[in-house]
Amino acid sequence: MIRDTDKMQLRVIQPEVYPPPDRTDLFKKFPWLSKLAKMRAYPNVLVIPNLVMFWIFLLAGIFGSPAGNRNIMIVFIWILWWFGLITVLVPLGSRSWCTMCPLPFFGDLVQRRAVTYVRKGNSAGTRNQLFGKLRVWPKKLSNIWLQNIGFLCLASFSAHLVTRPMATVLMLGGLIVIATITGYLYRQRVFCNYICPVGGFLSLYSMTSTVELRSRDKNVCKKCTSKACVAGSDKGWGCPWIIYMGKLERNNYCGMCTECVKSCPSDNISLFWRPFCSDKILKGYDEIWKAFIMLVLAMAYSIVLLGPFGKIKDWANIGEVGNYKGFAIYVSILWFAALIALPAVYYVAIRLGRGFASKGLEATGDGAAPSMKDLFIRYGYTLVPLGLMAWIAFSFPLMMVSGSYIISIISDPLGRGWNLFGTGEFPWTPFHPDWMAYIQIPCLMFGLFYSLKCGHELALDLWKDNRRAVTSIIPLAILLTLVTIAFLRMYTG
Amino acid sequence: MAKSLHNLLPQEVLSLAIAVETRNAERYDTFAHIFGSYNDEATALLQEMRDEELEHKTVLEAMYLNRFGDKVCDIDESDVDEVVEAVDVDSAEHLIFNDLTKRDVLEAALRAEEGAREFYISLSESEQDEELLQLYRRLAAYEEGHVAGIKARINQIGTEKGA
Ligand code: SF4
Ligand code: SF4
Ligand code: SF4
C-alpha cells in the first residue's frame, strides 16, 4: 500500500527509464566522489570533526556568555549553520547535512559497536550484526507527525532559543540523549526517521534538491537477490533509514549516508545531478501538514525576527520579556495558523478548483474527477518550492544583518573579551541591508514560479486534460500568489 | 557479455526458466528476512511464495529432465539482458511506514508472474524454430496458471480487514 494516495497515479511523473537524460551521473563524472563514498571512513571523516565542534559549542553554551550574540554556539548554529543549511546544503545537497550530522553518532555506536568496521550477521532484518534491543518502532508512530509537532514546539520557543545559549544547550543535549536512547531501544535510525525535528523539514525540502542518490539501472535492482542496499552486507550496514534503493523515487528519507553505495554488490548506485524540484510526490497527510507548518513558520519568523511589530516580538520572547499571556496568544495563533487555518484555506482552494474543473466531466464521458483526498495531498507539493524560497528569503537578512558577529566571535567564542585571532573587536556591521529586497523578491518569485509550474505538472498528471488541469489549480494559484504578496509586503514594507 | 533471450537454444531457455524460479525464491527469502517482525502475516506470505517458487522450479526441472536428460546447461539471469520474472516490492518506503500488506505481497507476485507470462507470450510470437516456440508456449501457459492462482488469492483477501 502506498500510504494515502492512489498507487496507480504515483508512477506517472517519475521517469520510466533511469537515469533520464536530465540526470548527470556524478560518480561517473567525478570518480573520486565514488571512491570517497565507498570508503568505510566516510562519512565519519565528516561526522567526527562535527561532533568535536558540537561538544565545543555545547561547552561554550554552558560556560560562555549568556548573551546570544556574544556566544559562539548561538552565532554559529542559529546564523551560520542555519544559513548554510537552508540556502546551500538543502537545495544543492539534499539531506547532505544528515551525512555529517553528529546527533545520531552515539546511537549508531550503541547499535554497531563500531565506528568504521562492519559486522556481518543476521539481526533486525539485516545481514549485519547489530546490538541493543532492536525493537520495531510502533506502526502508529511510523510517520512524521512527531517531527511535525516537535518542530512546532521548538519553533514556539524559537525567540528564546536563538537568544539564550543555555536553552540551545538543553535542546541539542536533549536531542542527542533521545537519539542515543532510541538507538539502543529500536532498530536503525528511528530518531532520524520519526523524531528529529530537523529531519522533518530536511525531508520535505530535500525533494527540491538538485542532487539525488539513486540506483543506475532498475533492471539490475530487479534481478538483484541480495538487496544488500537495505539488508546490508560485509561491505556496508543495511540502510540505517530503512530505504530500499531499488525502488527509491524521492529524496525524503534518504540520509545520504552512502552505506548502500558501499554494500551494493553491483556498484549500481550513484549520485545524480538533476533539475530543481524533481521529486513531486507527497504521500501522506503528515507530509503535507509539514508543508503547512513550514510555510506558516517562515511567515511567523519573518514577523517576529525581521518585522516591525514590537508587540509580537515581545509576546514571542518569553524568556526576556516574560509576558506569559502574550506568549500564550502568540503560540495559539501560530499553532492555529499552521494546523488549522492554512490547511482550511488550502482545502477550500482545492475544493473550488475541483468543482470548476470537473464541470461537465460525466457528460463528456471523461471519467471521474480525482478524489479530494488525492488532490489535497498531491497539490500539497506546491507549498514546497515556495516554502523553501520563503525560508531562504528570510535567512538572507539574518546573515546580512548579523553575519558580522561570526568574525568577532571567532576570536572571542565565549564572549569573555578574548581576542584570539585579532578580530575580537570587529564591530557589528550589517552587510548592505539596502540590498535585501533585491535578494528576497527574486527568491520569492522563483519559489512562486516553481510552485505554479509543479502545480501545473501535477494537475496535468491528475486530470489528463490541460484545460481541466489549469482550471483546477486556479484557486490554489491565487492562494499561493496571495501568500507570496504577503511575504513581499513583509520584506519590502 | 549478456545475450538476448531471442538468441538462446531451447535447452538454455528451459534452464534459464529454472534459474529464474531459483532466483525468485531467493528474492522472496530476502524480502521475508528484511520484513521479518515488521508484519508477521506479510512475512509468512513471502515465505509461502518462496516455497511456491521452489515448487515451480521442481516442475520445470522435471520438464528439463524429460526433454534434455541430465545434460547440464549453466545459464543464469545475469547472462541475459532481459528481466524475465523478478519479484519486487512496489515502494522504497514500506519499512519506514511499516505498511507492507498481504495484498502488496500478492500484487508483487502477480506483477512478476504476469511479466513472465507476457515475456514468454511475446517470444512465442517471434520468428523461431517450432521446437522453441512450443517451449515458449508451454512456459507461457505455465505462468498463466500462476497468474490465475495469485489473482484468485487477491480476490479472496480482497475483503479481509487490513489486507
Ligand atoms: S535526521 Fe536529524 S539527527 Fe538524523 S542525521 Fe538528520 S539532522 Fe541529524
Ligand atoms: S543492492 Fe544494489 S543492485 Fe541490489 S537492489 Fe540494492 S541498489 Fe539494486
Ligand atoms: S538509501 Fe539508505 S543507505 Fe543509501 S544513502 Fe540513503 S540513507 Fe544511506
XYZ file of C-alpha atoms and ligand atoms in Angstrom:
680
model
C 0.000 0.000 0.000
C 1.375 3.398 -0.902
C 0.114 5.452 2.024
C -2.702 7.881 1.426
C -2.739 8.477 -2.299
C -3.746 6.293 -5.167
C -0.987 3.851 -6.022
C -1.517 3.929 -9.778
C -1.140 7.656 -10.005
C 2.177 7.846 -8.244
C 4.268 6.465 -11.063
C 3.223 8.783 -13.823
C 5.630 11.638 -13.395
C 8.555 9.506 -12.374
C 10.982 8.781 -15.183
C 10.457 5.284 -16.536
C 13.910 4.814 -17.970
C 16.533 5.570 -15.375
C 18.600 7.685 -15.358
C 16.610 10.010 -17.623
C 18.503 12.432 -19.867
C 18.201 15.325 -17.434
C 20.343 13.500 -14.847
C 24.135 13.620 -14.737
C 25.892 10.698 -13.118
C 28.287 12.489 -10.764
C 30.108 9.314 -9.740
C 30.967 8.707 -13.385
C 31.920 12.313 -13.996
C 33.980 12.622 -10.820
C 35.263 9.128 -9.954
C 36.923 10.455 -6.794
C 33.448 11.122 -5.411
C 32.523 7.492 -5.887
C 35.782 6.409 -4.245
C 35.083 8.703 -1.316
C 31.541 7.372 -0.890
C 32.846 3.797 -0.874
C 35.461 4.463 1.797
C 34.477 2.941 5.127
C 35.795 6.021 6.873
C 33.208 8.146 5.053
C 31.042 9.816 6.327
C 32.697 9.590 9.743
C 35.533 11.771 8.472
C 32.881 14.481 8.435
C 30.834 13.380 11.445
C 33.682 13.169 13.964
C 35.081 16.687 13.392
C 31.483 17.896 13.509
C 30.971 16.051 16.766
C 34.045 17.715 18.244
C 32.720 21.110 17.151
C 29.351 20.200 18.579
C 30.849 19.477 22.018
C 32.865 22.667 21.906
C 29.663 24.554 21.167
C 27.840 22.817 23.990
C 30.624 23.750 26.384
C 30.597 27.300 25.058
C 26.844 27.360 25.618
C 27.306 26.296 29.220
C 30.380 28.298 30.162
C 30.227 31.197 27.715
C 28.377 34.468 27.750
C 24.622 34.158 28.289
C 24.134 36.890 25.691
C 23.310 35.153 22.395
C 25.278 37.462 20.090
C 28.420 37.007 22.216
C 28.346 33.207 22.320
C 29.809 31.098 19.517
C 27.111 28.493 19.945
C 24.279 30.848 19.079
C 26.131 32.668 16.337
C 27.450 29.537 14.636
C 24.325 27.423 14.971
C 21.500 29.875 14.503
C 23.176 32.146 11.982
C 25.962 30.332 10.124
C 24.690 26.750 10.245
C 21.079 27.681 9.584
C 22.003 29.943 6.695
C 24.321 27.354 5.127
C 21.743 24.619 5.608
C 18.760 26.321 4.080
C 20.449 28.287 1.293
C 23.098 25.804 0.154
C 23.023 22.335 1.692
C 19.338 21.536 1.229
C 18.736 22.969 -2.245
C 22.064 21.783 -3.639
C 22.867 18.795 -1.436
C 19.541 17.258 -0.375
C 19.988 15.737 3.097
C 23.764 16.064 2.978
C 23.574 17.645 6.423
C 22.393 14.250 7.692
C 25.555 12.725 6.204
C 27.669 14.713 8.640
C 25.229 15.296 11.498
C 26.702 14.428 14.910
C 23.388 13.831 16.712
C 22.935 10.119 15.918
C 26.628 9.248 16.376
C 26.264 7.647 19.818
C 23.039 5.878 18.877
C 24.863 4.328 15.925
C 27.781 3.452 18.166
C 25.498 1.655 20.610
C 23.908 -0.303 17.773
C 27.018 -1.099 15.785
C 29.732 -1.152 18.439
C 31.947 0.058 15.670
C 32.886 3.306 14.016
C 34.106 2.231 10.597
C 34.148 -1.565 10.837
C 31.117 -3.505 9.507
C 29.849 -6.623 11.254
C 28.359 -9.387 9.186
C 25.489 -11.130 10.921
C 21.792 -11.570 10.981
C 19.917 -9.055 13.064
C 16.916 -6.749 12.706
C 16.185 -7.809 9.145
C 19.720 -7.065 8.005
C 22.766 -9.138 7.124
C 24.725 -7.308 9.817
C 25.197 -7.882 13.480
C 23.536 -5.117 15.459
C 23.295 -4.629 19.214
C 20.738 -3.190 21.597
C 17.063 -4.067 21.898
C 16.427 -3.636 18.169
C 12.685 -3.229 18.578
C 10.452 -2.240 15.711
C 9.149 1.319 16.043
C 5.370 1.336 16.706
C 3.393 1.278 13.484
C 1.107 4.090 14.664
C 4.119 6.385 15.018
C 5.662 5.344 11.711
C 5.115 8.728 10.095
C 6.414 12.255 10.585
C 3.709 13.569 12.923
C 6.089 13.502 15.885
C 8.554 15.548 13.867
C 5.822 17.991 12.920
C 4.740 18.514 16.492
C 8.333 18.572 17.757
C 9.267 21.246 15.253
C 6.244 23.347 16.153
C 7.159 23.067 19.837
C 10.729 24.173 19.174
C 9.531 26.919 16.867
C 7.229 28.216 19.579
C 10.293 28.857 21.724
C 12.498 29.969 18.848
C 12.906 33.548 20.044
C 14.189 32.142 23.329
C 16.374 29.518 21.665
C 18.149 31.967 19.391
C 18.980 34.379 22.181
C 19.751 32.107 25.161
C 22.730 29.736 24.794
C 21.559 27.581 27.700
C 18.215 26.934 26.009
C 20.027 25.744 22.895
C 22.341 23.573 25.012
C 19.356 21.905 26.618
C 17.648 21.386 23.300
C 20.666 19.913 21.494
C 21.746 17.928 24.549
C 18.212 16.568 24.826
C 18.186 15.573 21.170
C 21.484 13.716 21.447
C 20.246 11.856 24.543
C 16.994 10.877 22.814
C 18.911 9.811 19.691
C 21.157 7.584 21.819
C 18.338 6.050 23.852
C 16.246 5.314 20.770
C 19.385 3.922 19.133
C 19.632 1.445 21.995
C 15.941 0.547 22.127
C 14.957 0.497 18.474
C 16.459 -0.719 15.270
C 18.331 1.593 12.913
C 17.767 5.352 12.739
C 14.362 5.604 14.403
C 15.345 9.006 15.740
C 16.124 10.350 12.270
C 13.087 8.840 10.593
C 10.423 9.728 13.118
C 11.640 12.055 15.850
C 14.311 14.540 14.819
C 12.583 17.886 14.265
C 15.282 18.975 11.834
C 14.873 15.731 9.891
C 11.240 16.565 9.181
C 11.892 19.722 7.253
C 15.037 18.330 5.625
C 12.866 15.509 4.384
C 10.327 17.900 2.875
C 12.700 20.367 1.263
C 15.181 17.750 0.041
C 12.540 16.993 -2.578
C 13.560 20.180 -4.347
C 17.265 19.407 -4.234
C 19.422 19.261 -7.330
C 21.094 16.009 -6.294
C 19.822 12.536 -5.572
C 21.258 9.130 -4.751
C 19.601 6.522 -6.939
C 20.291 3.172 -8.496
C 21.583 3.444 -12.030
C 19.877 0.508 -13.667
C 16.479 -0.549 -12.321
C 16.760 -3.916 -14.094
C 19.911 -4.700 -12.159
C 17.951 -3.994 -8.987
C 15.094 -6.188 -10.128
C 17.459 -9.073 -10.749
C 19.363 -8.490 -7.525
C 18.731 -11.220 -4.974
C 20.669 -9.882 -2.006
C 19.018 -6.420 -1.771
C 22.178 -5.520 0.087
C 21.371 -1.806 -0.076
C 18.656 -2.300 2.515
C 19.773 -5.596 4.030
C 23.466 -4.770 4.331
C 26.481 -6.960 3.617
C 30.047 -7.406 4.779
C 30.846 -4.154 2.947
C 28.193 -1.902 4.445
C 25.439 -1.612 7.010
C 21.877 -2.165 5.900
C 20.322 1.218 5.172
C 20.023 2.956 8.554
C 16.997 4.874 7.199
C 15.453 1.520 6.103
C 15.135 2.575 2.495
C 15.124 0.118 -0.391
C 17.240 1.762 -3.054
C 15.915 -0.490 -5.801
C 12.641 1.442 -5.747
C 13.732 4.807 -4.427
C 11.848 7.611 -6.150
C 12.253 10.599 -3.858
C 14.836 12.079 -1.557
C 12.678 12.464 1.557
C 14.000 9.649 3.700
C 17.488 9.102 2.290
C 20.049 10.447 4.750
C 22.832 10.143 2.131
C 24.983 8.088 4.474
C 26.313 6.102 1.477
C 26.104 2.725 3.245
C 24.133 1.391 0.278
C 26.821 2.633 -2.113
C 29.316 0.539 -0.175
C 27.167 -2.568 0.125
C 25.621 -2.790 -3.351
C 27.305 -5.796 -4.971
C 26.663 -4.461 -8.479
C 28.093 -0.976 -7.988
C 24.684 0.194 -9.136
C 24.205 3.327 -7.050
C 25.286 6.786 -7.991
C 24.877 10.407 -7.110
C 22.969 12.261 -9.810
C 22.699 15.923 -10.589
C 19.139 16.769 -11.587
C 16.792 19.712 -12.173
C 15.412 21.680 -9.227
C 12.136 20.234 -7.856
C 12.418 16.815 -9.467
C 10.579 14.881 -6.727
C 6.965 15.968 -6.678
C 5.112 13.316 -4.756
C 3.849 13.914 -1.266
C 2.384 10.720 0.089
C 0.527 11.397 3.287
C -1.260 13.899 5.478
C 1.756 14.027 7.792
C 3.902 15.203 4.895
C 1.516 17.844 3.654
C 0.988 19.163 7.184
C 4.742 19.508 7.360
C 4.467 21.792 4.336
C 1.729 23.856 6.027
C 3.762 24.147 9.211
C 6.921 25.211 7.430
C 5.181 27.886 5.386
C 3.426 29.338 8.430
C 6.665 29.294 10.415
C 8.543 31.096 7.652
C 5.925 33.827 7.911
C 5.921 33.825 11.718
C 9.727 34.042 11.947
C 9.751 36.846 9.427
C 7.224 38.737 11.534
C 8.968 38.077 14.851
C 12.596 38.407 13.849
C 12.508 40.777 10.878
C 9.220 42.630 11.072
C 8.477 45.972 12.699
C 5.890 44.556 15.151
C 7.390 45.186 18.576
C 4.399 43.811 20.442
C 4.516 40.446 18.703
C 8.262 40.277 19.257
C 7.646 40.775 22.967
C 4.990 38.087 23.040
C 7.301 35.589 21.341
C 10.273 36.421 23.516
C 9.013 34.753 26.645
C 12.472 34.338 28.160
C 13.387 38.005 28.170
C 10.038 39.763 28.411
C 8.157 37.196 30.462
C 4.735 38.158 29.130
C 3.049 34.783 29.604
C -0.352 35.892 28.388
C 1.143 37.405 25.249
C 3.199 34.262 24.715
C 0.092 32.081 25.028
C -1.669 34.236 22.419
C 1.359 34.061 20.106
C 1.668 30.273 20.410
C -2.078 29.750 19.963
C -2.113 31.830 16.796
C 0.976 30.023 15.497
C -0.435 26.550 16.071
C -3.881 27.503 14.832
C -2.480 29.022 11.647
C -0.202 26.041 10.950
C -2.539 23.212 11.861
C -5.978 24.583 11.029
C -6.235 27.949 9.277
C -3.822 27.453 6.367
C -4.961 23.832 5.778
C -8.585 25.035 5.797
C -7.963 27.814 3.279
C -5.940 25.413 1.163
C -8.764 22.884 1.336
C -11.269 25.450 0.134
C -8.980 26.385 -2.769
C -8.621 22.725 -3.778
C -12.362 22.088 -3.413
C -13.227 25.125 -5.560
C -10.680 24.099 -8.189
C -12.029 20.581 -8.275
C -15.563 21.893 -8.627
C -14.640 24.172 -11.548
C -12.538 21.559 -13.308
C -14.991 18.709 -13.044
C -17.915 20.617 -14.578
C -19.426 18.526 -17.353
C -16.965 15.714 -16.772
C -19.548 12.968 -16.654
C -21.435 14.363 -19.631
C -18.293 14.191 -21.781
C -17.563 10.670 -20.580
C -14.037 11.630 -19.499
C -14.305 9.622 -16.313
C -14.470 10.784 -12.731
C -12.605 13.700 -11.200
C -9.656 12.826 -8.966
C -10.715 12.372 -5.372
C -10.465 15.300 -2.934
C -8.007 13.265 -0.894
C -5.680 12.747 -3.857
C -5.884 16.395 -4.852
C -5.356 17.597 -1.300
C -2.212 15.545 -0.831
C -0.752 15.776 -4.320
C -1.243 19.520 -4.749
C 0.410 19.971 -1.369
C 3.723 19.869 -3.164
C 3.013 23.361 -4.500
C 3.731 24.631 -0.977
C 7.230 23.161 -1.070
C 9.209 25.331 -3.546
C 7.521 28.481 -2.267
C 8.103 27.429 1.343
C 11.789 26.730 0.742
C 12.344 30.015 -1.057
C 10.445 31.892 1.672
C 12.846 30.395 4.208
C 15.787 31.405 2.048
C 14.357 34.907 1.708
C 14.008 35.013 5.489
C 17.542 33.737 6.106
C 19.443 36.225 3.937
C 18.689 39.249 6.122
C 19.605 37.193 9.153
C 23.049 36.594 7.698
C 23.447 40.052 6.212
C 22.471 41.843 9.402
C 24.067 39.585 11.998
C 26.747 37.772 9.971
C 29.473 40.130 11.180
C 29.167 38.555 14.639
C 30.843 35.469 13.144
C 34.045 37.432 12.584
C 34.268 38.774 16.113
C 33.093 35.578 17.785
C 35.879 33.506 16.223
C 38.321 35.474 18.351
C 36.083 35.547 21.391
C 33.982 32.361 21.327
C 32.812 32.573 24.934
C 32.199 36.316 24.976
C 34.858 36.854 27.614
C 36.694 39.685 25.932
C 39.362 37.438 24.323
C 40.983 38.347 21.040
C 42.464 35.065 19.801
C 42.821 35.944 16.116
C 42.755 39.713 16.331
C 39.137 40.003 15.179
C 37.560 40.187 18.626
C 36.920 43.912 18.294
C 35.308 43.628 14.881
C 32.221 45.823 15.160
C 28.709 44.764 14.324
C 28.487 45.690 10.647
C 25.324 44.867 8.755
C 26.180 43.894 5.195
C 24.290 46.049 2.710
C 20.835 45.904 4.283
C 19.706 48.019 1.320
C 20.291 45.005 -0.963
C 17.975 42.716 0.949
C 14.852 43.336 -1.049
C 16.762 42.699 -4.264
C 17.581 39.236 -2.992
C 14.276 38.468 -1.319
C 11.997 39.491 -4.180
C 13.677 37.221 -6.772
C 13.795 34.391 -4.210
C 10.059 34.588 -3.627
C 9.242 34.988 -7.300
C 11.425 31.997 -8.109
C 9.599 29.965 -5.442
C 6.196 31.038 -6.735
C 7.197 30.235 -10.305
C 8.263 26.705 -9.340
C 5.180 26.166 -7.205
C 2.933 27.092 -10.115
C 4.989 25.114 -12.599
C 4.948 21.998 -10.428
C 1.272 22.559 -9.654
C 0.512 22.545 -13.367
C 2.504 19.347 -13.911
C 0.750 17.648 -11.002
C -2.630 18.840 -12.231
C -1.963 17.540 -15.733
C -0.938 14.235 -14.271
C -4.157 14.006 -12.278
C -6.633 15.401 -14.787
C -5.012 14.287 -18.053
C -6.509 17.324 -19.748
C -4.817 20.698 -19.896
C -7.961 22.831 -19.665
C -9.238 20.986 -16.621
C -5.765 20.900 -15.105
C -5.351 24.653 -15.389
C -8.869 25.322 -14.126
C -8.352 23.058 -11.150
C -5.326 24.933 -9.897
C -6.534 28.494 -10.437
C -7.856 28.968 -6.863
C -4.677 27.384 -5.485
C -2.540 29.609 -7.707
C -4.407 32.639 -6.354
C -3.782 31.459 -2.795
C -0.073 30.933 -3.463
C 0.175 34.346 -5.106
C -1.512 35.974 -2.108
C 0.908 34.228 0.239
C 3.810 35.483 -1.885
C 2.407 39.019 -1.814
C 2.124 38.792 1.969
C 5.797 37.821 2.191
C 6.765 40.578 -0.241
C 4.885 43.167 1.776
C 6.546 41.923 4.908
C 10.029 42.171 3.412
C 9.658 45.344 1.404
C 7.377 47.203 3.795
C 28.628 -10.387 -22.222
C 24.927 -10.857 -21.621
C 22.913 -12.191 -24.560
C 19.317 -11.736 -25.590
C 16.715 -14.366 -24.872
C 15.958 -14.352 -28.575
C 19.310 -15.990 -29.237
C 19.013 -18.842 -26.780
C 18.688 -22.529 -27.591
C 15.650 -24.433 -26.238
C 17.788 -26.117 -23.627
C 19.121 -22.765 -22.496
C 15.633 -21.288 -22.321
C 14.369 -24.019 -20.042
C 17.484 -23.910 -17.983
C 17.071 -20.172 -17.622
C 13.432 -20.603 -16.569
C 14.672 -22.879 -13.763
C 17.282 -20.322 -12.725
C 14.635 -17.610 -12.703
C 12.472 -19.591 -10.277
C 15.501 -20.204 -8.058
C 16.416 -16.534 -8.010
C 12.858 -15.512 -7.299
C 12.767 -17.877 -4.366
C 15.931 -16.158 -3.138
C 14.331 -12.747 -3.568
C 11.258 -13.803 -1.607
C 13.550 -15.155 1.055
C 15.477 -11.888 1.219
C 12.287 -9.835 1.492
C 10.951 -12.190 4.162
C 14.173 -11.628 6.078
C 14.018 -7.845 5.685
C 10.340 -7.558 6.607
C 10.521 -10.200 9.325
C 8.994 -8.859 12.582
C 7.506 -5.787 10.877
C 4.478 -7.644 9.660
C 4.166 -11.317 10.505
C 1.374 -12.008 8.035
C 3.157 -10.413 5.105
C 6.384 -12.158 6.055
C 4.662 -15.537 6.294
C 3.188 -14.940 2.859
C 6.589 -14.046 1.450
C 7.906 -17.329 2.794
C 4.974 -19.162 1.289
C 5.653 -17.545 -2.082
C 9.289 -18.580 -1.800
C 8.199 -22.176 -1.308
C 5.887 -21.934 -4.297
C 8.730 -20.711 -6.467
C 10.765 -23.712 -5.367
C 7.859 -25.955 -6.351
C 7.719 -24.286 -9.766
C 11.401 -24.921 -10.060
C 10.892 -28.624 -9.365
C 8.225 -28.851 -12.068
C 10.483 -27.113 -14.579
C 13.374 -29.366 -13.641
C 11.215 -32.385 -14.376
C 10.334 -30.818 -17.724
C 14.009 -30.278 -18.416
C 14.952 -33.829 -17.461
C 12.242 -35.189 -19.670
C 13.455 -33.205 -22.657
C 17.193 -32.965 -22.303
C 18.125 -35.651 -19.829
C 20.795 -34.809 -17.303
C 22.898 -32.653 -19.640
C 23.921 -29.660 -17.557
C 23.334 -26.218 -19.007
C 24.830 -23.392 -17.000
C 22.882 -20.232 -17.529
C 21.598 -17.648 -15.106
C 19.508 -14.470 -15.113
C 22.614 -12.333 -15.298
C 23.600 -13.997 -18.598
C 20.660 -12.436 -20.437
C 19.743 -8.805 -20.965
C 16.047 -9.088 -20.249
C 14.300 -9.425 -16.921
C 12.080 -12.484 -17.213
C 10.420 -12.559 -13.832
C 11.676 -10.742 -10.794
C 9.529 -10.183 -7.797
C 9.935 -6.730 -6.279
C 8.082 -4.641 -3.722
C 6.403 -1.533 -5.089
C 7.823 1.127 -2.788
C 11.184 2.019 -1.295
C 9.474 3.211 1.870
C 7.489 0.190 3.056
C 9.795 -0.292 6.027
C 9.687 3.358 7.019
C 5.908 3.433 7.146
C 5.621 -0.214 8.160
C 2.866 -0.621 5.617
C 3.586 -3.775 3.642
C 0.402 -5.817 3.493
C -0.511 -9.281 2.268
C -2.147 -7.654 -0.700
C 1.112 -5.834 -1.528
C 2.973 -9.139 -1.461
C 0.450 -10.831 -3.717
C 0.414 -7.878 -6.081
C 4.199 -8.010 -6.265
C 3.983 -11.708 -7.049
C 1.300 -11.024 -9.649
C 3.405 -8.388 -11.387
C 6.294 -10.812 -11.575
C 4.218 -13.714 -12.889
C 2.393 -11.506 -15.386
C 5.724 -10.149 -16.544
C 6.968 -13.679 -17.134
C 3.795 -14.697 -18.931
C 3.905 -11.662 -21.233
C 7.527 -12.324 -21.866
C 7.035 -15.912 -22.953
C 3.960 -14.954 -24.984
C 5.883 -12.297 -26.868
C 8.668 -14.772 -27.518
C 6.211 -17.385 -28.705
C 5.028 -14.895 -31.321
C 8.538 -14.232 -32.623
C 10.189 -15.987 -35.525
C 11.857 -19.051 -34.096
C 12.017 -22.693 -34.899
C 8.926 -24.654 -33.947
C 10.582 -26.523 -31.070
C 11.461 -23.283 -29.323
C 8.051 -21.768 -29.990
C 6.394 -24.791 -28.432
C 8.569 -24.421 -25.375
C 7.709 -20.724 -25.046
C 4.002 -21.527 -25.331
C 4.300 -24.147 -22.625
C 6.127 -21.747 -20.367
C 3.558 -19.020 -21.051
C 0.733 -21.425 -20.209
C 2.557 -22.469 -17.084
C 2.925 -18.829 -15.972
C -0.717 -18.213 -16.843
C -1.609 -20.843 -14.274
C 0.407 -18.961 -11.635
C -1.201 -15.663 -12.607
C -4.665 -17.160 -12.218
C -3.745 -18.671 -8.858
C -2.448 -15.369 -7.478
C -5.440 -13.419 -8.816
C -7.728 -15.847 -7.025
C -5.850 -15.250 -3.790
C -6.032 -11.490 -4.214
C -9.783 -11.736 -4.739
C -10.025 -13.924 -1.695
C -8.263 -11.445 0.586
C -9.993 -8.500 -1.100
C -12.485 -8.127 1.662
C -10.249 -9.156 4.554
C -9.686 -6.339 7.002
C -6.151 -4.928 6.994
C -5.119 -6.964 3.975
S 17.557 13.400 10.784
Fe 18.199 14.850 12.365
S 19.516 13.680 13.757
Fe 19.250 12.467 11.913
S 21.035 12.942 10.738
Fe 19.405 14.307 10.015
S 19.556 16.175 11.220
Fe 20.801 14.617 12.214
S 21.900 -3.945 -3.706
Fe 22.314 -2.672 -5.486
S 21.561 -3.842 -7.216
Fe 20.686 -4.745 -5.364
S 18.704 -3.743 -5.170
Fe 20.149 -2.591 -3.956
S 20.878 -0.965 -5.306
Fe 19.901 -2.500 -6.575
S 19.417 4.851 0.757
Fe 19.876 4.473 2.906
S 21.927 3.599 2.926
Fe 21.652 4.624 0.975
S 22.452 6.659 1.296
Fe 20.245 6.762 1.615
S 20.050 6.501 3.790
Fe 22.092 5.799 3.324
